[in-house]
Amino acid sequence: MAKGGSATLFILVASVTGCLASTVTECTPRDYGRGSVVCVCNSTLCDFLGPVSPEQPGVVAVYESNKAGLRFHKSILSVTNSTGLPVSDTNTITLTINNSQTYQKIIGFGGAFTDAAGINIKSLPTRMQDDLLRSYYAPEGLSYNVGRIPMASTDFSTRLYNDPGDFNLTSFSLAQEDLSLKIPFIHKAVSLAKEEVYLFASPWSGPAWMKTNGALYGMGKLRGNPGGKYYKTWAKYFVRFLEEYGKHDIHLWCLTTENEPTNGEIPHFPFQCMAFTPETMRDFVKLDLGPALLANGYGNVKVMILDDERYDMIRWAQTIFQDANASSYISGIGVHWYGDFAGPQILDKTHETFPTKFILGTEACEGFQAFVKEKVSLGNWDRAETYAADIIQDHSHWVTGWVDWNLALNPEGGPNWAKNFLDSPIIVNGTSQEFYKQPMYYSLAHFTKFLRRGSLRIEADVDAHIDDKVAFVTFETPEKSKVAIVLNRDFIPYTLLIRDGTKSFQKSITERSIQTFVWL
């Protein structure tokens, strides 16, 4: 179901290796009058969710966050070894797990190491910097295992950094922002993570001298045509970025070909962008980028196309993947959430037509709509629900993971040189030396803590009479553990009855809540 639709209750069922251990620190809540609370971290306290460890057979661990203020609160249910639990009333939702039909595997979840994120993290004392990154990448945090790295500047930079005209890129070097605001925090995140962190990089714009408009923003594209000297130099730019990050022991899993390439076709677009059509991207990949990566020893680095909204992804996929040469260099498709008013059937059709290409959610954030005046909304529960609903919808339609935008922003939603301020799951108040975990952070936790890399989507069935209020998806890991994640956006509670073979259990799903059920 698309964002803003009529559905009010969503269910996600997935398989994981276990649930949270008892080493948990509690939220210190603060109410800013936005409907719910943030959890405050400072130099003396910070809440952590606890690491993942297996549950005992015969019991179900339940984690709940809600508008009323619960944050990842744990309780225990007993499993009934029969299918005999009755349906108690018309507000009971019965979910039956079907392990025989399988779909896509999970790649992972993460966020972006932008300049703005680095500036905000660096504004904190060292211990709090560590606590913030632990909150995302450590087993006691969100257990993130993906990270996005901008190539050069974005709107979430404090300046437009550029390179001088040089077709050989002999003067190419990393910016000071790479060295002080990205690389140190990437290293820290990787060291904290329990499993390999898949890092991918995305460019917003080529240097101004390469572009038709002579600027990093506004309507413009690379000069010339694919196969020509400007496109060859731009392909070399990717190689040089990989080489320089490699010198700092950061080795990328993947590249996207261009962040939101349609932006560069918009007159007066207000921040960094560069236009590609599906046709020019196809030819750039097969004539320039793919051969350059292969020739320089980076043939193992995956490539994603699009990195833009879903509404045009079928045309992009068809244009590029129907060319066997171009397709041979590309592993997947990156999609942003801003155009998710377009139905998820687009995801289904794209996968059905090109089943060997993975689909990964590569950017999402709240506060992006032009009509939204309050870009950062501290304690806003609606935004937690929107995150959860989008993740559920995506993963019901072949998406293999979900990458948030900035890891941290300030209370204004920046810094952002273009004043394109936005919200983030963690907001840093450098003046008071605090940071705040938003409801969005805990919404993410209900997925990232349990949908481990390699989880395989399977089928499940739900009562037909409540289809207008329920959406669901199921996963299974090799360890055969299961997890059901339930989002109730309604203002009334429901009873959830889950049947998995001969196992059954049920619990009340409170209004305006997210609940995660974990069992073996």
Short mmCIF file of C-alpha atoms in Angstrom, two decimals, residues 50-469:
data_model
loop_
_atom_site.label_atom_id
_atom_site.label_comp_id
_atom_site.label_asym_id
_atom_site.label_seq_id
_atom_site.Cartn_x
_atom_site.Cartn_y
_atom_site.Cartn_z
CA GLY A 50 20.54 -4.76 23.57
CA PRO A 51 22.21 -7.31 21.26
CA VAL A 52 20.47 -10.10 19.39
CA SER A 53 20.51 -13.60 20.89
CA PRO A 54 18.30 -16.69 20.39
CA GLU A 55 15.02 -17.04 22.28
CA GLN A 56 14.01 -20.25 24.03
CA PRO A 57 11.70 -22.70 22.23
CA GLY A 58 8.09 -22.53 23.36
CA VAL A 59 8.06 -18.80 24.07
CA VAL A 60 7.50 -15.66 22.01
CA ALA A 61 9.37 -12.44 22.74
CA VAL A 62 7.32 -9.32 22.04
CA TYR A 63 8.78 -5.82 21.59
CA GLU A 64 6.47 -2.81 21.55
CA SER A 65 6.86 0.87 20.76
CA ASN A 66 3.83 3.15 20.69
CA LYS A 67 2.59 6.70 20.54
CA ALA A 68 1.89 6.61 24.28
CA GLY A 69 5.65 6.41 24.96
CA LEU A 70 6.74 2.76 25.08
CA ARG A 71 10.09 2.25 23.38
CA PHE A 72 11.06 -1.32 22.50
CA HIS A 73 9.42 -2.69 25.65
CA LYS A 74 9.81 -6.45 25.98
CA SER A 75 7.28 -9.02 27.21
CA ILE A 76 6.95 -12.82 26.89
CA LEU A 77 4.14 -15.02 25.53
CA SER A 78 3.75 -18.79 25.57
CA VAL A 79 3.37 -20.82 22.38
CA THR A 80 0.43 -23.23 22.16
CA ASN A 81 1.45 -26.40 20.34
CA SER A 82 -1.78 -26.73 18.41
CA THR A 83 -3.94 -24.82 15.96
CA GLY A 84 -6.77 -24.77 18.45
CA LEU A 85 -6.67 -21.15 19.62
CA PRO A 86 -10.11 -19.73 18.81
CA VAL A 87 -10.76 -16.52 16.90
CA SER A 88 -12.06 -14.38 19.74
CA ASP A 89 -14.01 -11.61 17.92
CA THR A 90 -14.38 -9.63 14.73
CA ASN A 91 -11.33 -7.55 15.66
CA THR A 92 -9.09 -10.63 15.57
CA ILE A 93 -6.54 -10.84 12.77
CA THR A 94 -5.40 -14.39 11.97
CA LEU A 95 -2.07 -14.72 10.20
CA THR A 96 -1.06 -18.16 8.90
CA ILE A 97 2.57 -18.71 7.97
CA ASN A 98 3.29 -20.59 4.71
CA ASN A 99 6.94 -21.68 4.52
CA SER A 100 6.77 -23.28 1.08
CA GLN A 101 6.64 -20.20 -1.19
CA THR A 102 9.86 -18.17 -1.26
CA TYR A 103 10.78 -14.74 -2.67
CA GLN A 104 13.75 -12.32 -2.23
CA LYS A 105 16.63 -12.26 0.24
CA ILE A 106 17.44 -9.31 2.48
CA ILE A 107 20.65 -7.31 1.82
CA GLY A 108 20.37 -4.95 4.78
CA PHE A 109 19.57 -1.61 6.37
CA GLY A 110 21.58 1.54 6.96
CA GLY A 111 22.01 5.30 6.61
CA ALA A 112 24.17 7.91 4.88
CA PHE A 113 27.51 9.36 5.99
CA THR A 114 26.85 12.88 4.74
CA ASP A 115 28.88 15.99 5.58
CA ALA A 116 25.95 17.18 7.72
CA ALA A 117 25.93 13.91 9.67
CA GLY A 118 29.67 14.19 10.27
CA ILE A 119 29.44 17.83 11.37
CA ASN A 120 26.75 16.99 13.89
CA ILE A 121 28.45 13.89 15.24
CA LYS A 122 31.73 15.80 15.55
CA SER A 123 30.02 18.54 17.58
CA LEU A 124 29.64 16.07 20.46
CA PRO A 125 32.21 14.85 23.00
CA THR A 126 34.06 11.71 21.96
CA ARG A 127 32.05 9.40 24.21
CA MET A 128 28.78 10.73 22.82
CA GLN A 129 30.08 10.37 19.27
CA ASP A 130 30.69 6.71 20.05
CA ASP A 131 27.24 6.36 21.63
CA LEU A 132 25.57 7.80 18.55
CA LEU A 133 27.36 5.46 16.16
CA ARG A 134 26.78 2.52 18.55
CA SER A 135 23.10 3.41 18.46
CA TYR A 136 23.12 2.70 14.72
CA TYR A 137 25.76 0.08 13.90
CA ALA A 138 26.49 -1.90 17.07
CA PRO A 139 24.58 -5.06 18.04
CA GLU A 140 23.12 -3.15 21.01
CA GLY A 141 21.88 -0.47 18.58
CA LEU A 142 20.01 -0.87 15.30
CA SER A 143 22.51 -3.43 13.95
CA TYR A 144 22.86 -1.48 10.70
CA ASN A 145 24.88 -3.30 8.04
CA VAL A 146 24.74 -0.87 5.08
CA GLY A 147 26.18 2.64 4.63
CA ARG A 148 25.86 5.20 1.85
CA ILE A 149 28.71 7.60 1.00
CA PRO A 150 28.18 10.70 -1.17
CA MET A 151 30.85 11.21 -3.83
CA ALA A 152 31.83 14.89 -3.31
CA SER A 153 29.31 17.43 -2.00
CA THR A 154 25.52 17.32 -1.66
CA ASP A 155 22.98 19.81 -0.42
CA PHE A 156 23.84 18.45 3.04
CA SER A 157 27.29 20.05 2.77
CA THR A 158 28.25 23.53 3.88
CA ARG A 159 29.88 24.42 0.55
CA LEU A 160 30.03 23.43 -3.10
CA TYR A 161 33.35 21.71 -3.57
CA ASN A 162 34.62 21.35 -7.06
CA ASP A 163 37.60 20.10 -9.08
CA PRO A 164 39.67 22.06 -11.64
CA GLY A 165 39.51 21.17 -15.34
CA ASP A 166 41.76 18.16 -15.93
CA PHE A 167 40.82 15.30 -18.25
CA ASN A 168 43.46 13.07 -16.70
CA LEU A 169 42.30 13.90 -13.14
CA THR A 170 45.92 14.26 -12.09
CA SER A 171 44.86 16.77 -9.42
CA PHE A 172 42.08 14.54 -8.05
CA SER A 173 42.08 14.26 -4.28
CA LEU A 174 39.58 13.68 -1.51
CA ALA A 175 38.08 16.79 0.06
CA GLN A 176 38.80 17.71 3.65
CA GLU A 177 35.20 16.71 4.40
CA ASP A 178 35.99 13.15 3.32
CA LEU A 179 39.02 13.06 5.59
CA SER A 180 37.46 14.61 8.69
CA LEU A 181 33.69 14.14 8.44
CA LYS A 182 33.16 10.84 6.63
CA ILE A 183 36.11 8.44 6.77
CA PRO A 184 36.67 8.48 10.58
CA PHE A 185 33.00 7.77 11.29
CA ILE A 186 32.80 5.09 8.59
CA HIS A 187 35.74 3.33 10.23
CA LYS A 188 34.08 3.57 13.63
CA ALA A 189 30.77 2.23 12.33
CA VAL A 190 32.47 -0.70 10.58
CA SER A 191 34.38 -1.56 13.76
CA LEU A 192 31.16 -1.58 15.79
CA ALA A 193 29.09 -3.72 13.43
CA LYS A 194 28.69 -7.43 14.09
CA GLU A 195 28.63 -8.30 10.38
CA GLU A 196 30.17 -6.85 7.23
CA VAL A 197 28.94 -3.34 6.42
CA TYR A 198 28.06 -3.00 2.74
CA LEU A 199 29.20 0.48 1.69
CA PHE A 200 28.01 2.11 -1.52
CA ALA A 201 28.78 5.51 -3.01
CA SER A 202 26.60 7.89 -5.01
CA PRO A 203 27.55 11.03 -7.00
CA TRP A 204 25.30 14.10 -7.08
CA SER A 205 27.17 16.05 -9.78
CA GLY A 206 30.30 15.94 -11.85
CA PRO A 207 32.70 18.90 -11.66
CA ALA A 208 31.22 22.09 -13.16
CA TRP A 209 33.78 22.19 -15.99
CA MET A 210 32.48 18.84 -17.29
CA LYS A 211 28.85 20.03 -17.51
CA THR A 212 26.81 21.83 -20.14
CA ASN A 213 25.66 24.53 -17.71
CA GLY A 214 29.08 25.04 -16.05
CA ALA A 215 27.55 24.62 -12.57
CA LEU A 216 27.00 21.92 -9.96
CA TYR A 217 23.27 22.64 -9.73
CA GLY A 218 20.52 23.70 -12.12
CA MET A 219 19.58 21.98 -15.37
CA GLY A 220 22.68 20.40 -16.88
CA LYS A 221 24.38 17.22 -18.03
CA LEU A 222 27.82 16.03 -19.02
CA ARG A 223 29.24 17.64 -22.15
CA GLY A 224 29.38 15.55 -25.30
CA ASN A 225 28.09 12.02 -25.60
CA PRO A 226 28.77 8.63 -23.99
CA GLY A 227 32.05 7.29 -25.30
CA GLY A 228 33.45 10.83 -25.58
CA LYS A 229 36.19 12.43 -23.51
CA TYR A 230 33.89 13.97 -20.86
CA TYR A 231 32.13 10.67 -20.19
CA LYS A 232 35.47 8.83 -20.16
CA THR A 233 36.76 11.31 -17.61
CA TRP A 234 33.62 10.97 -15.50
CA ALA A 235 34.08 7.17 -15.47
CA LYS A 236 37.68 7.75 -14.38
CA TYR A 237 36.34 9.92 -11.54
CA PHE A 238 34.55 6.85 -10.10
CA VAL A 239 37.78 4.86 -10.33
CA ARG A 240 39.79 7.60 -8.61
CA PHE A 241 37.22 7.79 -5.81
CA LEU A 242 37.49 4.04 -5.27
CA GLU A 243 41.29 4.28 -5.28
CA GLU A 244 41.46 7.12 -2.77
CA TYR A 245 38.96 5.55 -0.37
CA GLY A 246 40.86 2.27 -0.75
CA LYS A 247 44.01 4.04 0.48
CA HIS A 248 42.07 4.66 3.71
CA ASP A 249 41.12 0.97 3.90
CA ILE A 250 37.52 1.60 2.87
CA HIS A 251 36.47 -0.77 0.11
CA LEU A 252 33.09 -0.28 -1.50
CA TRP A 253 30.53 -2.97 -2.14
CA CYS A 254 28.62 -0.98 -4.75
CA LEU A 255 28.25 2.27 -6.72
CA THR A 256 25.10 3.99 -7.90
CA THR A 257 25.43 5.64 -11.29
CA GLU A 258 23.88 8.99 -10.27
CA ASN A 259 21.74 10.31 -7.42
CA GLU A 260 18.31 11.25 -8.80
CA PRO A 261 19.37 11.75 -12.43
CA THR A 262 15.99 13.26 -13.31
CA ASN A 263 16.75 16.32 -11.14
CA GLY A 264 19.29 17.56 -13.67
CA GLU A 265 16.52 17.94 -16.24
CA ILE A 266 14.65 20.46 -14.05
CA PRO A 267 15.35 24.15 -14.77
CA HIS A 268 16.85 26.02 -11.80
CA PHE A 269 17.09 22.88 -9.67
CA PRO A 270 18.40 24.26 -6.34
CA PHE A 271 21.21 21.87 -5.38
CA GLN A 272 23.75 19.45 -6.84
CA CYS A 273 22.44 17.33 -9.69
CA MET A 274 23.34 16.02 -13.13
CA ALA A 275 20.95 14.82 -15.82
CA PHE A 276 20.92 11.40 -17.39
CA THR A 277 18.20 9.82 -19.48
CA PRO A 278 17.83 6.04 -19.48
CA GLU A 279 19.47 6.03 -22.91
CA THR A 280 22.51 8.10 -21.93
CA MET A 281 22.92 6.08 -18.73
CA ARG A 282 22.77 2.83 -20.70
CA ASP A 283 25.48 4.02 -23.06
CA PHE A 284 27.61 5.56 -20.28
CA VAL A 285 27.62 2.25 -18.40
CA LYS A 286 28.47 0.07 -21.38
CA LEU A 287 30.95 2.42 -23.10
CA ASP A 288 32.63 4.14 -20.15
CA LEU A 289 31.87 3.19 -16.54
CA GLY A 290 31.71 -0.60 -16.85
CA PRO A 291 34.90 -0.93 -18.91
CA ALA A 292 36.75 1.55 -16.64
CA LEU A 293 35.87 -0.42 -13.50
CA LEU A 294 36.88 -3.69 -15.13
CA ALA A 295 40.15 -2.34 -16.53
CA ASN A 296 41.21 -0.90 -13.17
CA GLY A 297 40.56 -3.96 -11.04
CA TYR A 298 37.11 -2.98 -9.74
CA GLY A 299 35.03 -5.50 -11.64
CA ASN A 300 33.88 -6.91 -8.30
CA VAL A 301 32.23 -3.61 -7.29
CA LYS A 302 28.51 -3.82 -7.96
CA VAL A 303 26.62 -1.12 -9.84
CA MET A 304 23.05 0.12 -9.25
CA ILE A 305 21.12 2.24 -11.71
CA LEU A 306 18.27 4.72 -11.14
CA ASP A 307 18.84 5.78 -7.49
CA ASP A 308 15.66 7.81 -7.96
CA GLU A 309 11.88 7.55 -7.50
CA ARG A 310 10.05 4.41 -8.43
CA TYR A 311 7.46 5.87 -10.82
CA ASP A 312 9.84 5.71 -13.84
CA MET A 313 11.81 2.62 -12.90
CA ILE A 314 10.22 0.28 -15.46
CA ARG A 315 11.28 2.52 -18.35
CA TRP A 316 14.79 2.82 -16.94
CA ALA A 317 15.08 -0.92 -16.36
CA GLN A 318 13.77 -1.83 -19.80
CA THR A 319 15.97 0.67 -21.63
CA ILE A 320 19.16 -0.38 -19.84
CA PHE A 321 18.72 -4.08 -19.11
CA GLN A 322 17.51 -4.97 -22.59
CA ASP A 323 20.98 -4.02 -23.76
CA ALA A 324 22.99 -7.12 -22.86
CA ASN A 325 26.31 -5.27 -22.79
CA ALA A 326 25.10 -2.56 -20.40
CA SER A 327 23.18 -5.07 -18.31
CA SER A 328 26.27 -7.21 -17.77
CA TYR A 329 27.84 -4.47 -15.65
CA ILE A 330 24.79 -3.85 -13.44
CA SER A 331 23.61 -5.81 -10.40
CA GLY A 332 20.64 -3.84 -9.11
CA ILE A 333 18.28 -0.89 -9.00
CA GLY A 334 18.23 1.77 -6.27
CA VAL A 335 14.89 3.39 -5.42
CA HIS A 336 14.03 6.45 -3.30
CA TRP A 337 10.81 6.71 -1.34
CA TYR A 338 9.73 10.22 -2.37
CA GLY A 339 7.64 8.96 -5.28
CA ASP A 340 5.98 6.09 -3.45
CA PHE A 341 2.55 7.49 -4.32
CA ALA A 342 3.14 5.36 -7.42
CA GLY A 343 1.87 1.89 -6.58
CA PRO A 344 4.17 -0.98 -5.56
CA GLN A 345 3.04 -2.96 -8.60
CA ILE A 346 5.85 -1.09 -10.38
CA LEU A 347 8.30 -2.99 -8.16
CA ASP A 348 6.61 -6.28 -8.96
CA LYS A 349 6.66 -5.69 -12.71
CA THR A 350 10.31 -4.63 -12.65
CA HIS A 351 11.32 -7.75 -10.73
CA GLU A 352 9.20 -10.06 -12.88
CA THR A 353 10.79 -8.65 -16.04
CA PHE A 354 14.37 -8.62 -14.69
CA PRO A 355 14.45 -11.15 -11.82
CA THR A 356 18.26 -11.32 -11.57
CA LYS A 357 18.56 -7.62 -10.58
CA PHE A 358 18.06 -6.77 -6.91
CA ILE A 359 16.01 -3.74 -5.81
CA LEU A 360 17.32 -1.75 -2.84
CA GLY A 361 15.74 1.25 -1.11
CA THR A 362 18.60 3.78 -1.21
CA GLU A 363 17.13 6.95 0.33
CA ALA A 364 14.27 8.05 2.57
CA CYS A 365 13.61 10.82 5.08
CA GLU A 366 10.75 12.77 6.62
CA GLY A 367 9.92 16.48 6.30
CA PHE A 368 10.66 16.55 2.56
CA GLN A 369 7.27 17.78 1.37
CA ALA A 370 7.19 21.46 0.36
CA PHE A 371 3.99 22.03 2.35
CA VAL A 372 5.58 20.75 5.60
CA LYS A 373 6.81 23.81 7.50
CA GLU A 374 8.27 22.01 10.53
CA LYS A 375 11.12 20.04 8.99
CA VAL A 376 12.34 18.57 12.31
CA SER A 377 9.45 17.43 14.49
CA LEU A 378 10.75 16.13 17.81
CA GLY A 379 8.64 13.23 19.09
CA ASN A 380 6.40 12.96 16.02
CA TRP A 381 4.84 9.48 16.06
CA ASP A 382 3.18 9.88 12.65
CA ARG A 383 6.63 9.86 11.06
CA ALA A 384 7.50 6.60 12.82
CA GLU A 385 4.39 5.05 11.33
CA THR A 386 5.19 6.36 7.85
CA TYR A 387 8.66 4.78 8.02
CA ALA A 388 7.23 1.44 9.14
CA ALA A 389 4.48 1.45 6.52
CA ASP A 390 6.94 2.16 3.71
CA ILE A 391 9.40 -0.53 4.81
CA ILE A 392 6.56 -3.05 5.00
CA GLN A 393 5.24 -2.12 1.58
CA ASP A 394 8.67 -2.22 -0.07
CA HIS A 395 9.55 -5.60 1.37
CA SER A 396 6.21 -6.99 0.28
CA HIS A 397 7.24 -6.21 -3.30
CA TRP A 398 10.76 -7.55 -3.85
CA VAL A 399 12.82 -4.80 -2.19
CA THR A 400 15.88 -6.24 -0.42
CA GLY A 401 16.65 -3.50 2.13
CA TRP A 402 16.07 0.13 3.12
CA VAL A 403 18.68 2.88 3.55
CA ASP A 404 17.75 6.03 5.43
CA TRP A 405 19.20 9.46 4.53
CA ASN A 406 21.32 11.49 7.02
CA LEU A 407 22.49 9.59 10.10
CA ALA A 408 22.22 12.78 12.16
CA LEU A 409 21.03 16.37 11.71
CA ASN A 410 20.74 19.45 13.93
CA PRO A 411 17.43 20.83 15.33
CA GLU A 412 16.96 22.92 12.20
CA GLY A 413 17.39 19.87 9.96
CA GLY A 414 20.84 20.68 8.64
CA PRO A 415 23.37 22.01 8.00
CA ASN A 416 22.27 22.29 4.38
CA TRP A 417 23.76 24.96 2.12
CA ALA A 418 20.60 25.01 -0.04
CA LYS A 419 18.35 25.28 3.04
CA ASN A 420 16.68 21.99 2.09
CA PHE A 421 16.23 21.06 5.76
CA LEU A 422 14.89 17.61 6.68
CA ASP A 423 14.28 15.30 9.64
CA SER A 424 16.45 12.43 10.85
CA PRO A 425 16.05 9.48 13.27
CA ILE A 426 18.70 11.14 15.47
CA ILE A 427 18.81 14.90 16.06
CA VAL A 428 21.95 16.42 17.60
CA ASN A 429 21.78 19.51 19.82
CA GLY A 430 25.41 20.59 19.89
CA THR A 431 24.66 23.59 22.09
CA SER A 432 23.25 21.54 24.95
CA GLN A 433 25.51 18.54 24.17
CA GLU A 434 22.59 16.16 23.75
CA PHE A 435 21.14 14.05 21.00
CA TYR A 436 17.58 12.84 20.63
CA LYS A 437 16.37 9.50 19.32
CA GLN A 438 13.20 10.17 17.41
CA PRO A 439 10.22 7.78 17.17
CA MET A 440 11.53 7.01 13.65
CA TYR A 441 14.64 5.49 15.25
CA TYR A 442 12.57 2.95 17.20
CA SER A 443 10.38 2.27 14.17
CA LEU A 444 13.52 1.28 12.28
CA ALA A 445 14.63 -0.92 15.17
CA HIS A 446 11.56 -3.13 14.78
CA PHE A 447 12.96 -4.11 11.37
CA THR A 448 16.74 -3.72 11.49
CA LYS A 449 17.19 -5.77 14.68
CA PHE A 450 15.44 -8.77 13.15
CA LEU A 451 15.70 -8.76 9.34
CA ARG A 452 19.24 -10.05 9.20
CA ARG A 453 21.11 -10.25 5.90
CA GLY A 454 20.13 -13.38 4.00
CA SER A 455 16.61 -13.65 5.41
CA LEU A 456 14.40 -15.13 2.71
CA ARG A 457 10.89 -13.85 2.14
CA ILE A 458 8.16 -16.50 2.33
CA GLU A 459 4.38 -16.46 1.94
CA ALA A 460 1.71 -15.91 4.60
CA ASP A 461 -2.08 -15.67 4.53
CA VAL A 462 -4.39 -13.34 6.45
CA ASP A 463 -8.16 -13.26 7.06
CA ALA A 464 -9.88 -11.87 3.98
CA HIS A 465 -12.42 -9.90 5.99
CA ILE A 466 -9.77 -7.49 7.28
CA ASP A 467 -7.72 -7.12 4.09
CA ASP A 468 -8.46 -3.40 3.92
CA LYS A 469 -6.59 -2.90 7.20
#
